[in-house]
């Protein structure tokens, strides 16, 4: 068995690497794969010496192995990985096996052999995991080791720990090592984004790739002592991870990611020479927090995020920024603040926020370069304004807002074609009017509005298939149509609408942030279905 020679004294930059590694090794279950990237010879020797000394303090020995060929690697690792008497301390602590995958400086063929070694070990990962009771510490050279996600994906996914070794004496090697790791992180992030765009059904593969990207960007942040590039990379990766977590309904992890991202963007803003860019990024993070808090049912927290968002943008506007982008962001912030105020019961404040947003969106629509998005923004704002007016008892004003939103929706469909998003917006406007019609006792008008909404939702389903959002939206429209038909005393049609709605709701996959709400909706629907069936049975008996 080979072993490193002439160890040198450990240096300060190595302390955090050693302490974090030791914390994992001291865990109740420490067997697993530990990946250490890069570093120089001095760091390697120092860490091995320190780890060896710690093992001896526990009355056991560190084992060290350098596989030579792919053909013999698995057998060598398996033979070394099974603990002997010298690997176990009296309290059950197991000494790790250090697997050195760095080649000699003059070995030009080593990068190719490293690929073969990683492929061989990865192909037998299940055997390693089943047979090995030791922690396995893989030391991977950089830049070659940064391709581990490609050559050894199972080993990469099953890792228990990840660390970047410092360069204690040869600082010239550090830039190339950091570049290789950054390329790995970017590759992982792009993989996650591509999976998300392909509508990863469960979201698991997306979350795994984006979490891996965050883990590597953390190494870069720590390894560079927090350069602006490393901070921004990590902040963006955390934001992307948060969006993926939010999309699958895990809102608390999403908020944790968004808040850490926000903290990093604040650090960037406060650095000497900070530019306007971090302020823009701050607003994106605050917007994500506001939306997540709203979805989590915490409107007060959402409102606080939107107030900070608006304060930042108003400062930009006071400095003379009158760009379309800034005005739109301000209007969106006012709209979202109105949503939160409405949920908090602050109807007068909500009307004021929506009205301010309405004026900004109208200004954008009046500019020569107004886009279809400007008109869509205005229509969505009008829906919120109408809801706040309705809650305040101003029914005529609410109807005017809903009517204007509906007219804009028809205009967007006529000018831009029947894209699913335009059809959905039109359906939302029809639902709003249908609700108001029901409230005012105009049952026939409500049936007409909800019937048209259902027709649009069916059209969207034909285009997009049975995604959770499509099914949920169609179920909502059918639910309201059933209520209108029931009020119109067309109980047979109401029963059909309720039954179809119930079948759709039962098709929806579980989602932690909405399961309780869905159970309540199903219970309410079942109760109304029983009512109309009782009426039908009563009518049949006469």
Short mmCIF file of C-alpha atoms in Angstrom, two decimals:
data_model
loop_
_atom_site.label_atom_id
_atom_site.label_comp_id
_atom_site.label_asym_id
_atom_site.label_seq_id
_atom_site.Cartn_x
_atom_site.Cartn_y
_atom_site.Cartn_z
CA UNK A 1 0.00 0.00 0.00
CA UNK A 2 1.42 3.38 -1.01
CA UNK A 3 1.27 6.38 1.33
CA UNK A 4 2.12 10.08 1.02
CA UNK A 5 5.60 11.08 2.11
CA UNK A 6 7.02 14.05 4.03
CA UNK A 7 3.83 15.66 5.31
CA UNK A 8 3.98 19.36 6.03
CA UNK A 9 2.32 21.29 8.85
CA UNK A 10 -1.30 22.19 8.28
CA UNK A 11 -2.05 25.76 7.33
CA UNK A 12 -4.88 28.10 8.29
CA UNK A 13 -6.87 27.95 5.02
CA UNK A 14 -7.18 24.21 5.53
CA UNK A 15 -8.92 24.50 8.89
CA UNK A 16 -12.48 24.88 7.60
CA UNK A 17 -12.04 22.00 5.13
CA UNK A 18 -10.80 19.72 7.91
CA UNK A 19 -13.43 20.80 10.45
CA UNK A 20 -16.34 20.29 8.04
CA UNK A 21 -14.98 16.93 6.94
CA UNK A 22 -14.53 15.86 10.54
CA UNK A 23 -18.08 16.91 11.42
CA UNK A 24 -19.36 14.51 8.75
CA UNK A 25 -17.02 11.72 9.83
CA UNK A 26 -18.16 12.11 13.45
CA UNK A 27 -21.82 11.70 12.46
CA UNK A 28 -23.60 8.55 13.73
CA UNK A 29 -23.70 7.19 10.16
CA UNK A 30 -20.51 8.25 8.41
CA UNK A 31 -20.15 5.63 5.67
CA UNK A 32 -20.51 7.23 2.25
CA UNK A 33 -18.60 9.07 -0.46
CA UNK A 34 -16.73 12.27 0.35
CA UNK A 35 -15.51 14.29 -2.64
CA UNK A 36 -12.55 16.64 -2.23
CA UNK A 37 -11.62 18.74 -5.26
CA UNK A 38 -8.30 20.25 -6.26
CA UNK A 39 -5.77 21.91 -4.03
CA UNK A 40 -2.00 21.53 -4.29
CA UNK A 41 0.48 18.98 -2.95
CA UNK A 42 1.05 20.95 0.25
CA UNK A 43 -2.67 21.01 1.04
CA UNK A 44 -3.00 17.32 0.22
CA UNK A 45 -0.14 16.35 2.53
CA UNK A 46 -1.34 18.63 5.31
CA UNK A 47 -4.88 17.29 5.27
CA UNK A 48 -3.75 13.65 5.16
CA UNK A 49 -1.39 14.28 8.08
CA UNK A 50 -4.11 15.97 10.13
CA UNK A 51 -6.65 13.27 9.32
CA UNK A 52 -4.13 10.52 10.14
CA UNK A 53 -3.41 12.14 13.50
CA UNK A 54 -7.10 12.32 14.29
CA UNK A 55 -7.54 8.64 13.42
CA UNK A 56 -4.65 7.72 15.73
CA UNK A 57 -6.27 9.76 18.50
CA UNK A 58 -9.26 7.44 18.11
CA UNK A 59 -6.98 4.35 18.23
CA UNK A 60 -7.46 3.48 14.57
CA UNK A 61 -5.61 4.11 11.30
CA UNK A 62 -6.36 6.03 8.12
CA UNK A 63 -5.98 3.82 5.06
CA UNK A 64 -4.65 5.37 1.86
CA UNK A 65 -4.97 4.03 -1.70
CA UNK A 66 -4.06 5.20 -5.19
CA UNK A 67 -5.77 3.01 -7.85
CA UNK A 68 -3.57 2.51 -10.89
CA UNK A 69 -5.77 1.03 -13.61
CA UNK A 70 -9.48 0.80 -14.26
CA UNK A 71 -9.21 -2.98 -14.38
CA UNK A 72 -7.82 -3.27 -10.86
CA UNK A 73 -9.49 -0.21 -9.28
CA UNK A 74 -12.68 -1.82 -8.07
CA UNK A 75 -10.95 -4.82 -6.54
CA UNK A 76 -8.35 -2.61 -4.85
CA UNK A 77 -10.98 -0.26 -3.43
CA UNK A 78 -13.19 -3.11 -2.21
CA UNK A 79 -10.29 -4.86 -0.50
CA UNK A 80 -9.21 -1.63 1.17
CA UNK A 81 -12.73 -0.48 2.01
CA UNK A 82 -13.71 -3.37 4.27
CA UNK A 83 -12.71 -2.32 7.81
CA UNK A 84 -10.11 -4.41 9.61
CA UNK A 85 -9.30 -4.37 13.32
CA UNK A 86 -7.11 -1.31 12.83
CA UNK A 87 -9.99 0.68 11.32
CA UNK A 88 -12.36 0.61 14.30
CA UNK A 89 -11.95 2.56 17.53
CA UNK A 90 -13.22 1.36 20.87
CA UNK A 91 -16.25 3.66 20.58
CA UNK A 92 -17.11 2.39 17.10
CA UNK A 93 -15.60 5.30 15.12
CA UNK A 94 -14.49 4.02 11.70
CA UNK A 95 -11.35 5.35 10.03
CA UNK A 96 -11.93 6.48 6.45
CA UNK A 97 -10.28 5.23 3.28
CA UNK A 98 -8.53 7.97 1.30
CA UNK A 99 -8.73 7.20 -2.44
CA UNK A 100 -6.22 9.37 -4.25
CA UNK A 101 -7.21 10.04 -7.87
CA UNK A 102 -4.55 12.59 -8.71
CA UNK A 103 -1.81 11.45 -11.07
CA UNK A 104 1.87 12.25 -11.15
CA UNK A 105 2.83 15.62 -12.59
CA UNK A 106 4.67 14.02 -15.53
CA UNK A 107 1.96 11.44 -16.31
CA UNK A 108 0.35 12.82 -19.48
CA UNK A 109 -1.89 9.76 -19.81
CA UNK A 110 -3.45 10.20 -16.36
CA UNK A 111 -6.50 12.31 -17.40
CA UNK A 112 -7.64 9.52 -19.72
CA UNK A 113 -6.98 6.86 -17.07
CA UNK A 114 -8.88 8.96 -14.53
CA UNK A 115 -11.95 8.87 -16.78
CA UNK A 116 -11.63 5.09 -17.01
CA UNK A 117 -11.23 4.79 -13.23
CA UNK A 118 -14.29 6.93 -12.53
CA UNK A 119 -16.38 4.98 -15.04
CA UNK A 120 -15.29 1.67 -13.51
CA UNK A 121 -16.02 2.76 -9.94
CA UNK A 122 -19.33 4.29 -10.97
CA UNK A 123 -20.41 1.15 -12.78
CA UNK A 124 -20.07 -0.76 -9.51
CA UNK A 125 -21.36 1.95 -7.21
CA UNK A 126 -24.14 -0.26 -5.86
CA UNK A 127 -21.56 -2.88 -4.88
CA UNK A 128 -19.43 -0.26 -3.16
CA UNK A 129 -22.42 1.15 -1.30
CA UNK A 130 -23.53 -2.30 -0.15
CA UNK A 131 -20.13 -3.64 0.91
CA UNK A 132 -18.30 -0.61 2.23
CA UNK A 133 -18.62 0.28 5.91
CA UNK A 134 -15.82 2.87 5.76
CA UNK A 135 -16.22 6.49 4.70
CA UNK A 136 -14.63 6.80 1.24
CA UNK A 137 -12.74 10.05 0.63
CA UNK A 138 -12.15 10.60 -3.09
CA UNK A 139 -9.55 13.27 -3.84
CA UNK A 140 -10.17 14.51 -7.38
CA UNK A 141 -7.68 16.64 -9.32
CA UNK A 142 -8.81 19.74 -11.15
CA UNK A 143 -9.59 20.49 -13.89
CA UNK A 144 -10.05 16.79 -14.81
CA UNK A 145 -12.16 15.89 -11.77
CA UNK A 146 -14.77 18.53 -12.60
CA UNK A 147 -16.22 16.08 -15.15
CA UNK A 148 -17.27 13.66 -12.40
CA UNK A 149 -20.95 14.35 -13.06
CA UNK A 150 -20.41 12.97 -16.56
CA UNK A 151 -18.03 10.07 -15.90
CA UNK A 152 -19.40 8.98 -12.51
CA UNK A 153 -22.97 10.28 -12.15
CA UNK A 154 -23.97 7.71 -9.51
CA UNK A 155 -20.94 8.52 -7.37
CA UNK A 156 -21.65 12.24 -7.77
CA UNK A 157 -25.31 11.93 -6.79
CA UNK A 158 -24.59 9.71 -3.77
CA UNK A 159 -21.95 11.99 -2.23
CA UNK A 160 -22.16 12.72 1.48
CA UNK A 161 -19.82 15.70 1.45
CA UNK A 162 -18.24 18.12 -1.00
CA UNK A 163 -15.20 20.33 -0.45
CA UNK A 164 -12.62 22.38 -2.32
CA UNK A 165 -9.02 22.04 -1.14
CA UNK A 166 -6.96 25.24 -0.95
CA UNK A 167 -3.72 25.86 -2.80
CA UNK A 168 -1.28 26.54 0.04
CA UNK A 169 1.93 26.98 -1.93
CA UNK A 170 1.15 26.85 -5.66
CA UNK A 171 -1.40 29.65 -6.07
CA UNK A 172 -0.81 29.63 -9.84
CA UNK A 173 -2.93 26.46 -10.08
CA UNK A 174 -5.96 28.06 -8.42
CA UNK A 175 -7.46 30.04 -11.36
CA UNK A 176 -7.64 26.96 -13.60
CA UNK A 177 -9.17 24.91 -10.77
CA UNK A 178 -11.81 27.56 -10.04
CA UNK A 179 -12.60 27.89 -13.74
CA UNK A 180 -13.17 24.13 -14.02
CA UNK A 181 -15.48 24.11 -11.00
CA UNK A 182 -17.43 27.10 -12.31
CA UNK A 183 -17.93 25.29 -15.62
CA UNK A 184 -19.26 22.29 -13.65
CA UNK A 185 -21.67 24.52 -11.71
CA UNK A 186 -22.91 26.27 -14.85
CA UNK A 187 -23.40 22.90 -16.57
CA UNK A 188 -25.47 21.65 -13.64
CA UNK A 189 -27.54 24.85 -13.56
CA UNK A 190 -28.22 24.67 -17.29
CA UNK A 191 -29.25 21.02 -16.93
CA UNK A 192 -31.72 21.96 -14.21
CA UNK A 193 -33.17 24.82 -16.25
CA UNK A 194 -33.55 22.58 -19.29
CA UNK A 195 -35.34 19.94 -17.21
CA UNK A 196 -37.67 22.59 -15.83
CA UNK A 197 -38.49 23.87 -19.31
CA UNK A 198 -39.25 20.30 -20.39
CA UNK A 199 -41.83 20.17 -17.58
CA UNK A 200 -40.12 17.59 -15.39
CA UNK A 201 -43.32 15.90 -14.10
CA UNK A 202 -42.36 15.51 -10.44
CA UNK A 203 -39.65 18.16 -10.37
CA UNK A 204 -37.18 15.80 -8.70
CA UNK A 205 -34.53 15.79 -11.43
CA UNK A 206 -34.77 19.58 -11.75
CA UNK A 207 -34.33 20.11 -8.02
CA UNK A 208 -31.41 17.69 -7.89
CA UNK A 209 -29.51 19.43 -10.69
CA UNK A 210 -30.16 22.93 -9.34
CA UNK A 211 -29.24 21.86 -5.78
CA UNK A 212 -25.99 20.42 -7.13
CA UNK A 213 -25.28 23.71 -8.90
CA UNK A 214 -25.82 25.61 -5.65
CA UNK A 215 -23.47 23.22 -3.81
CA UNK A 216 -20.66 23.83 -6.32
CA UNK A 217 -21.25 27.59 -6.41
CA UNK A 218 -20.90 27.54 -2.61
CA UNK A 219 -17.47 25.93 -3.01
CA UNK A 220 -16.50 28.70 -5.40
CA UNK A 221 -17.76 31.38 -3.01
CA UNK A 222 -15.73 29.90 -0.17
CA UNK A 223 -12.70 29.18 -2.35
CA UNK A 224 -12.49 32.74 -3.67
CA UNK A 225 -13.20 34.43 -0.33
CA UNK A 226 -16.39 35.83 -1.83
CA UNK A 227 -15.53 37.69 -5.04
CA UNK A 228 -18.36 39.63 -6.68
CA UNK A 229 -18.61 37.03 -9.45
CA UNK A 230 -18.81 34.16 -6.97
CA UNK A 231 -21.43 35.95 -4.86
CA UNK A 232 -23.57 36.77 -7.88
CA UNK A 233 -23.30 33.23 -9.27
CA UNK A 234 -24.44 31.75 -5.97
CA UNK A 235 -27.26 34.29 -5.57
CA UNK A 236 -28.62 33.55 -9.04
CA UNK A 237 -28.33 29.78 -8.53
CA UNK A 238 -30.22 30.04 -5.23
CA UNK A 239 -32.94 32.07 -6.92
CA UNK A 240 -33.31 29.46 -9.66
CA UNK A 241 -33.47 26.71 -7.05
CA UNK A 242 -36.12 28.66 -5.15
CA UNK A 243 -38.26 29.00 -8.27
CA UNK A 244 -38.06 25.24 -8.86
CA UNK A 245 -38.94 24.52 -5.22
CA UNK A 246 -41.85 26.93 -5.42
CA UNK A 247 -43.14 25.32 -8.62
CA UNK A 248 -43.55 21.95 -6.85
CA UNK A 249 -45.17 23.52 -3.79
CA UNK A 250 -42.32 23.25 -1.26
CA UNK A 251 -42.69 26.86 -0.18
CA UNK A 252 -40.61 26.88 3.01
CA UNK A 253 -37.46 25.59 1.25
CA UNK A 254 -38.19 28.00 -1.61
CA UNK A 255 -38.38 30.94 0.79
CA UNK A 256 -35.11 29.87 2.44
CA UNK A 257 -33.43 29.88 -0.99
CA UNK A 258 -34.94 33.24 -1.94
CA UNK A 259 -33.93 34.84 1.37
CA UNK A 260 -30.34 33.64 1.09
CA UNK A 261 -30.28 34.94 -2.48
CA UNK A 262 -31.65 38.28 -1.26
CA UNK A 263 -28.96 38.47 1.44
CA UNK A 264 -26.22 37.91 -1.15
CA UNK A 265 -27.65 40.57 -3.47
CA UNK A 266 -27.71 42.99 -0.53
CA UNK A 267 -24.05 42.22 0.10
CA UNK A 268 -23.29 42.95 -3.56
CA UNK A 269 -25.18 46.24 -3.40
CA UNK A 270 -23.24 47.36 -0.34
CA UNK A 271 -19.79 46.50 -1.72
CA UNK A 272 -17.56 49.45 -2.70
CA UNK A 273 -18.41 50.49 -6.23
CA UNK A 274 -21.77 48.71 -6.17
CA UNK A 275 -23.83 49.53 -9.25
CA UNK A 276 -27.53 49.68 -10.05
CA UNK A 277 -27.50 46.03 -11.14
CA UNK A 278 -27.70 44.58 -7.60
CA UNK A 279 -30.72 46.85 -6.95
CA UNK A 280 -32.47 45.30 -9.95
CA UNK A 281 -31.56 41.84 -8.67
CA UNK A 282 -32.80 42.76 -5.20
CA UNK A 283 -36.23 43.56 -6.59
CA UNK A 284 -36.37 40.19 -8.37
CA UNK A 285 -35.57 38.39 -5.10
CA UNK A 286 -38.09 40.47 -3.14
CA UNK A 287 -40.75 39.79 -5.76
CA UNK A 288 -40.15 36.05 -5.48
CA UNK A 289 -40.42 36.26 -1.68
CA UNK A 290 -43.63 38.26 -1.96
CA UNK A 291 -45.23 35.73 -4.30
CA UNK A 292 -44.11 32.76 -2.18
CA UNK A 293 -45.43 34.33 1.02
CA UNK A 294 -48.75 34.97 -0.71
CA UNK A 295 -48.95 31.35 -1.85
CA UNK A 296 -48.08 30.22 1.68
CA UNK A 297 -51.06 32.16 3.02
CA UNK A 298 -49.00 34.84 4.77
CA UNK A 299 -50.25 38.10 3.21
CA UNK A 300 -48.66 40.34 5.86
CA UNK A 301 -45.20 38.96 5.05
CA UNK A 302 -45.95 39.25 1.33
CA UNK A 303 -46.96 42.89 1.77
CA UNK A 304 -43.73 43.67 3.63
CA UNK A 305 -41.70 42.24 0.74
CA UNK A 306 -43.66 44.23 -1.84
CA UNK A 307 -43.27 47.45 0.17
CA UNK A 308 -39.49 47.03 0.19
CA UNK A 309 -39.63 46.19 -3.53
CA UNK A 310 -41.55 49.40 -4.23
CA UNK A 311 -39.26 51.53 -2.06
CA UNK A 312 -36.25 50.43 -4.13
CA UNK A 313 -37.98 51.19 -7.42
CA UNK A 314 -39.32 54.56 -6.25
CA UNK A 315 -35.74 55.53 -5.40
CA UNK A 316 -34.75 54.70 -8.98
CA UNK A 317 -37.66 56.71 -10.33
CA UNK A 318 -36.73 59.70 -8.14
CA UNK A 319 -33.27 59.57 -9.72
CA UNK A 320 -34.85 60.19 -13.14
CA UNK A 321 -35.44 56.67 -14.46
CA UNK A 322 -38.65 56.80 -16.51
CA UNK A 323 -38.02 53.70 -18.61
CA UNK A 324 -40.79 51.36 -19.69
CA UNK A 325 -39.18 48.58 -17.67
CA UNK A 326 -39.16 50.60 -14.45
CA UNK A 327 -42.75 51.78 -14.89
CA UNK A 328 -43.90 48.22 -15.55
CA UNK A 329 -42.03 46.88 -12.51
CA UNK A 330 -43.58 49.62 -10.38
CA UNK A 331 -47.05 48.82 -11.68
CA UNK A 332 -46.57 45.10 -11.04
CA UNK A 333 -45.38 45.89 -7.52
CA UNK A 334 -48.44 48.05 -6.87
CA UNK A 335 -50.69 45.28 -8.20
CA UNK A 336 -49.05 42.64 -6.00
CA UNK A 337 -49.23 44.96 -3.00
CA UNK A 338 -52.93 45.37 -3.75
CA UNK A 339 -53.33 41.57 -3.80
CA UNK A 340 -51.67 41.33 -0.37
CA UNK A 341 -53.68 44.23 1.07
CA UNK A 342 -56.89 42.65 -0.16
CA UNK A 343 -55.94 39.37 1.53
CA UNK A 344 -55.20 41.33 4.74
CA UNK A 345 -58.66 42.89 4.63
CA UNK A 346 -57.29 46.33 3.76
CA UNK A 347 -59.75 46.97 0.94
CA UNK A 348 -59.39 50.76 0.76
CA UNK A 349 -55.59 50.49 0.61
CA UNK A 350 -55.93 47.75 -2.03
CA UNK A 351 -58.14 49.96 -4.21
CA UNK A 352 -55.53 52.74 -3.93
CA UNK A 353 -52.67 50.38 -4.90
CA UNK A 354 -54.59 48.94 -7.86
CA UNK A 355 -55.59 52.42 -9.00
CA UNK A 356 -51.96 53.56 -8.98
CA UNK A 357 -50.98 50.44 -10.92
CA UNK A 358 -53.85 51.04 -13.35
CA UNK A 359 -52.59 54.57 -14.07
CA UNK A 360 -49.05 53.29 -14.70
CA UNK A 361 -50.21 50.47 -16.98
CA UNK A 362 -52.49 52.90 -18.85
CA UNK A 363 -49.52 55.23 -19.36
CA UNK A 364 -47.50 52.36 -20.82
CA UNK A 365 -50.40 51.40 -23.10
CA UNK A 366 -50.53 54.99 -24.35
CA UNK A 367 -46.88 55.04 -25.43
CA UNK A 368 -46.06 54.57 -29.14
CA UNK A 369 -44.15 51.35 -28.48
CA UNK A 370 -46.91 49.75 -26.39
CA UNK A 371 -46.93 45.96 -26.64
CA UNK A 372 -49.55 43.26 -26.20
CA UNK A 373 -47.97 42.57 -22.80
CA UNK A 374 -48.82 46.13 -21.73
CA UNK A 375 -52.51 45.53 -22.47
CA UNK A 376 -52.42 42.15 -20.73
CA UNK A 377 -50.88 43.74 -17.64
CA UNK A 378 -53.64 46.34 -17.65
CA UNK A 379 -56.34 43.66 -17.93
CA UNK A 380 -54.94 41.65 -15.00
CA UNK A 381 -54.68 44.79 -12.88
CA UNK A 382 -58.33 45.58 -13.63
CA UNK A 383 -59.31 42.15 -12.32
CA UNK A 384 -57.63 42.89 -8.99
CA UNK A 385 -59.13 46.38 -8.86
CA UNK A 386 -62.57 44.95 -9.51
CA UNK A 387 -62.15 42.39 -6.72
CA UNK A 388 -61.16 45.11 -4.24
CA UNK A 389 -64.08 47.30 -5.34
CA UNK A 390 -66.41 44.33 -4.98
CA UNK A 391 -65.14 43.64 -1.45
CA UNK A 392 -65.71 47.33 -0.63
CA UNK A 393 -69.32 47.09 -1.79
CA UNK A 394 -68.80 49.28 -4.87
CA UNK A 395 -70.57 46.89 -7.26
CA UNK A 396 -71.03 49.29 -10.21
CA UNK A 397 -67.33 50.20 -10.14
CA UNK A 398 -66.39 46.52 -9.90
CA UNK A 399 -68.55 45.69 -12.92
CA UNK A 400 -66.93 48.50 -14.91
CA UNK A 401 -63.46 47.15 -14.07
CA UNK A 402 -64.41 43.57 -14.98
CA UNK A 403 -66.06 44.72 -18.22
CA UNK A 404 -62.96 46.67 -19.25
CA UNK A 405 -60.76 43.66 -18.46
CA UNK A 406 -63.03 41.43 -20.55
CA UNK A 407 -62.90 43.84 -23.49
CA UNK A 408 -59.10 43.90 -23.32
CA UNK A 409 -59.09 40.09 -23.22
CA UNK A 410 -61.22 39.88 -26.36
CA UNK A 411 -58.94 42.40 -28.05
CA UNK A 412 -55.83 40.38 -27.23
CA UNK A 413 -57.39 37.19 -28.60
CA UNK A 414 -58.49 38.96 -31.78
CA UNK A 415 -55.12 40.62 -32.42
CA UNK A 416 -52.75 37.96 -31.11
CA UNK A 417 -54.55 34.73 -31.91
CA UNK A 418 -56.03 32.18 -29.55
CA UNK A 419 -52.86 31.37 -27.63
CA UNK A 420 -53.51 29.40 -24.42
CA UNK A 421 -52.42 32.28 -22.21
CA UNK A 422 -54.79 34.72 -23.93
CA UNK A 423 -57.64 32.21 -23.65
CA UNK A 424 -56.89 31.70 -19.96
CA UNK A 425 -56.93 35.45 -19.28
CA UNK A 426 -60.26 35.74 -21.08
CA UNK A 427 -61.64 32.87 -19.01
CA UNK A 428 -60.53 34.58 -15.78
CA UNK A 429 -62.35 37.78 -16.79
CA UNK A 430 -65.50 35.79 -17.57
CA UNK A 431 -65.32 34.08 -14.18
CA UNK A 432 -65.11 37.47 -12.47
CA UNK A 433 -68.20 38.72 -14.27
CA UNK A 434 -70.03 35.47 -13.61
CA UNK A 435 -69.34 35.81 -9.88
CA UNK A 436 -70.70 39.35 -9.90
CA UNK A 437 -73.76 38.26 -11.88
CA UNK A 438 -74.47 35.57 -9.28
CA UNK A 439 -74.09 38.08 -6.48
CA UNK A 440 -76.58 40.43 -8.13
CA UNK A 441 -79.03 37.62 -8.85
CA UNK A 442 -78.53 37.70 -12.64
CA UNK A 443 -78.48 33.91 -12.90
CA UNK A 444 -78.89 33.60 -16.68
CA UNK A 445 -76.00 36.00 -17.29
CA UNK A 446 -73.86 34.04 -14.83
CA UNK A 447 -74.63 30.74 -16.59
CA UNK A 448 -73.67 32.32 -19.91
CA UNK A 449 -70.38 33.70 -18.54
CA UNK A 450 -69.34 30.46 -16.83
CA UNK A 451 -70.37 28.35 -19.84
CA UNK A 452 -68.11 30.43 -22.08
CA UNK A 453 -65.32 30.15 -19.50
CA UNK A 454 -65.67 26.34 -19.48
CA UNK A 455 -65.58 26.28 -23.28
CA UNK A 456 -62.31 28.23 -23.26
CA UNK A 457 -60.83 25.94 -20.60
CA UNK A 458 -61.70 22.88 -22.69
CA UNK A 459 -59.99 24.48 -25.67
CA UNK A 460 -56.87 25.05 -23.59
CA UNK A 461 -56.94 21.43 -22.42
CA UNK A 462 -57.05 20.23 -26.02
CA UNK A 463 -53.93 22.29 -26.73
CA UNK A 464 -51.86 21.66 -23.61
CA UNK A 465 -53.07 18.32 -22.30
CA UNK A 466 -53.76 17.35 -18.70
CA UNK A 467 -51.21 19.39 -16.77
CA UNK A 468 -52.14 20.12 -13.12
CA UNK A 469 -52.78 23.78 -13.88
CA UNK A 470 -55.02 23.02 -16.87
CA UNK A 471 -57.05 20.50 -14.87
CA UNK A 472 -57.34 22.82 -11.88
CA UNK A 473 -58.49 25.77 -14.00
CA UNK A 474 -61.13 23.68 -15.80
CA UNK A 475 -62.32 22.29 -12.46
CA UNK A 476 -62.76 25.82 -11.06
CA UNK A 477 -64.83 26.92 -14.07
CA UNK A 478 -67.01 23.79 -13.87
CA UNK A 479 -67.50 24.29 -10.14
CA UNK A 480 -68.80 27.83 -10.63
CA UNK A 481 -70.91 26.79 -13.63
CA UNK A 482 -72.51 24.11 -11.45
CA UNK A 483 -73.40 26.73 -8.84
CA UNK A 484 -74.95 29.00 -11.47
CA UNK A 485 -76.94 26.13 -12.99
CA UNK A 486 -78.11 25.09 -9.53
CA UNK A 487 -79.31 28.64 -8.84
CA UNK A 488 -81.07 28.54 -12.22
CA UNK A 489 -82.78 25.32 -11.04
CA UNK A 490 -81.22 23.30 -13.88
CA UNK A 491 -80.17 20.63 -11.40
CA UNK A 492 -79.49 17.94 -14.02
CA UNK A 493 -76.90 20.12 -15.78
CA UNK A 494 -75.55 21.26 -12.41
CA UNK A 495 -75.05 17.62 -11.40
CA UNK A 496 -73.12 16.92 -14.62
CA UNK A 497 -70.86 19.95 -14.04
CA UNK A 498 -70.20 18.95 -10.41
CA UNK A 499 -69.42 15.33 -11.34
CA UNK A 500 -66.93 16.36 -14.01
CA UNK A 501 -65.37 18.87 -11.63
CA UNK A 502 -65.01 16.19 -8.95
CA UNK A 503 -63.34 13.77 -11.37
CA UNK A 504 -60.83 16.47 -12.39
CA UNK A 505 -59.99 17.41 -8.80
CA UNK A 506 -59.26 13.76 -8.04
CA UNK A 507 -56.77 13.67 -10.93
CA UNK A 508 -54.65 16.45 -9.44
CA UNK A 509 -51.31 15.23 -8.02
CA UNK A 510 -50.50 15.91 -4.34
CA UNK A 511 -49.00 19.31 -3.60
CA UNK A 512 -47.99 20.16 -0.01
CA UNK A 513 -48.96 23.83 -0.14
CA UNK A 514 -52.42 23.15 -1.55
CA UNK A 515 -53.52 19.76 -0.22
CA UNK A 516 -55.59 21.18 2.67
CA UNK A 517 -57.26 23.69 0.37
CA UNK A 518 -58.03 20.93 -2.14
CA UNK A 519 -59.55 18.68 0.52
CA UNK A 520 -61.86 21.49 1.60
CA UNK A 521 -62.83 22.17 -2.02
CA UNK A 522 -63.67 18.50 -2.60
CA UNK A 523 -65.71 18.31 0.60
CA UNK A 524 -67.67 21.43 -0.38
CA UNK A 525 -68.21 20.07 -3.87
CA UNK A 526 -69.44 16.70 -2.57
CA UNK A 527 -71.91 18.47 -0.27
CA UNK A 528 -73.35 20.52 -3.14
CA UNK A 529 -73.50 17.42 -5.33
CA UNK A 530 -75.52 15.64 -2.65
CA UNK A 531 -77.90 18.61 -2.53
CA UNK A 532 -78.64 18.58 -6.28
CA UNK A 533 -78.95 14.79 -6.31
CA UNK A 534 -81.49 15.06 -3.50
CA UNK A 535 -83.46 17.59 -5.56
CA UNK A 536 -83.31 15.33 -8.63
CA UNK A 537 -84.49 12.36 -6.56
CA UNK A 538 -87.30 14.44 -5.10
CA UNK A 539 -88.37 15.61 -8.56
CA UNK A 540 -88.32 12.03 -9.82
CA UNK A 541 -90.65 11.01 -7.02
CA UNK A 542 -93.34 13.40 -8.16
#
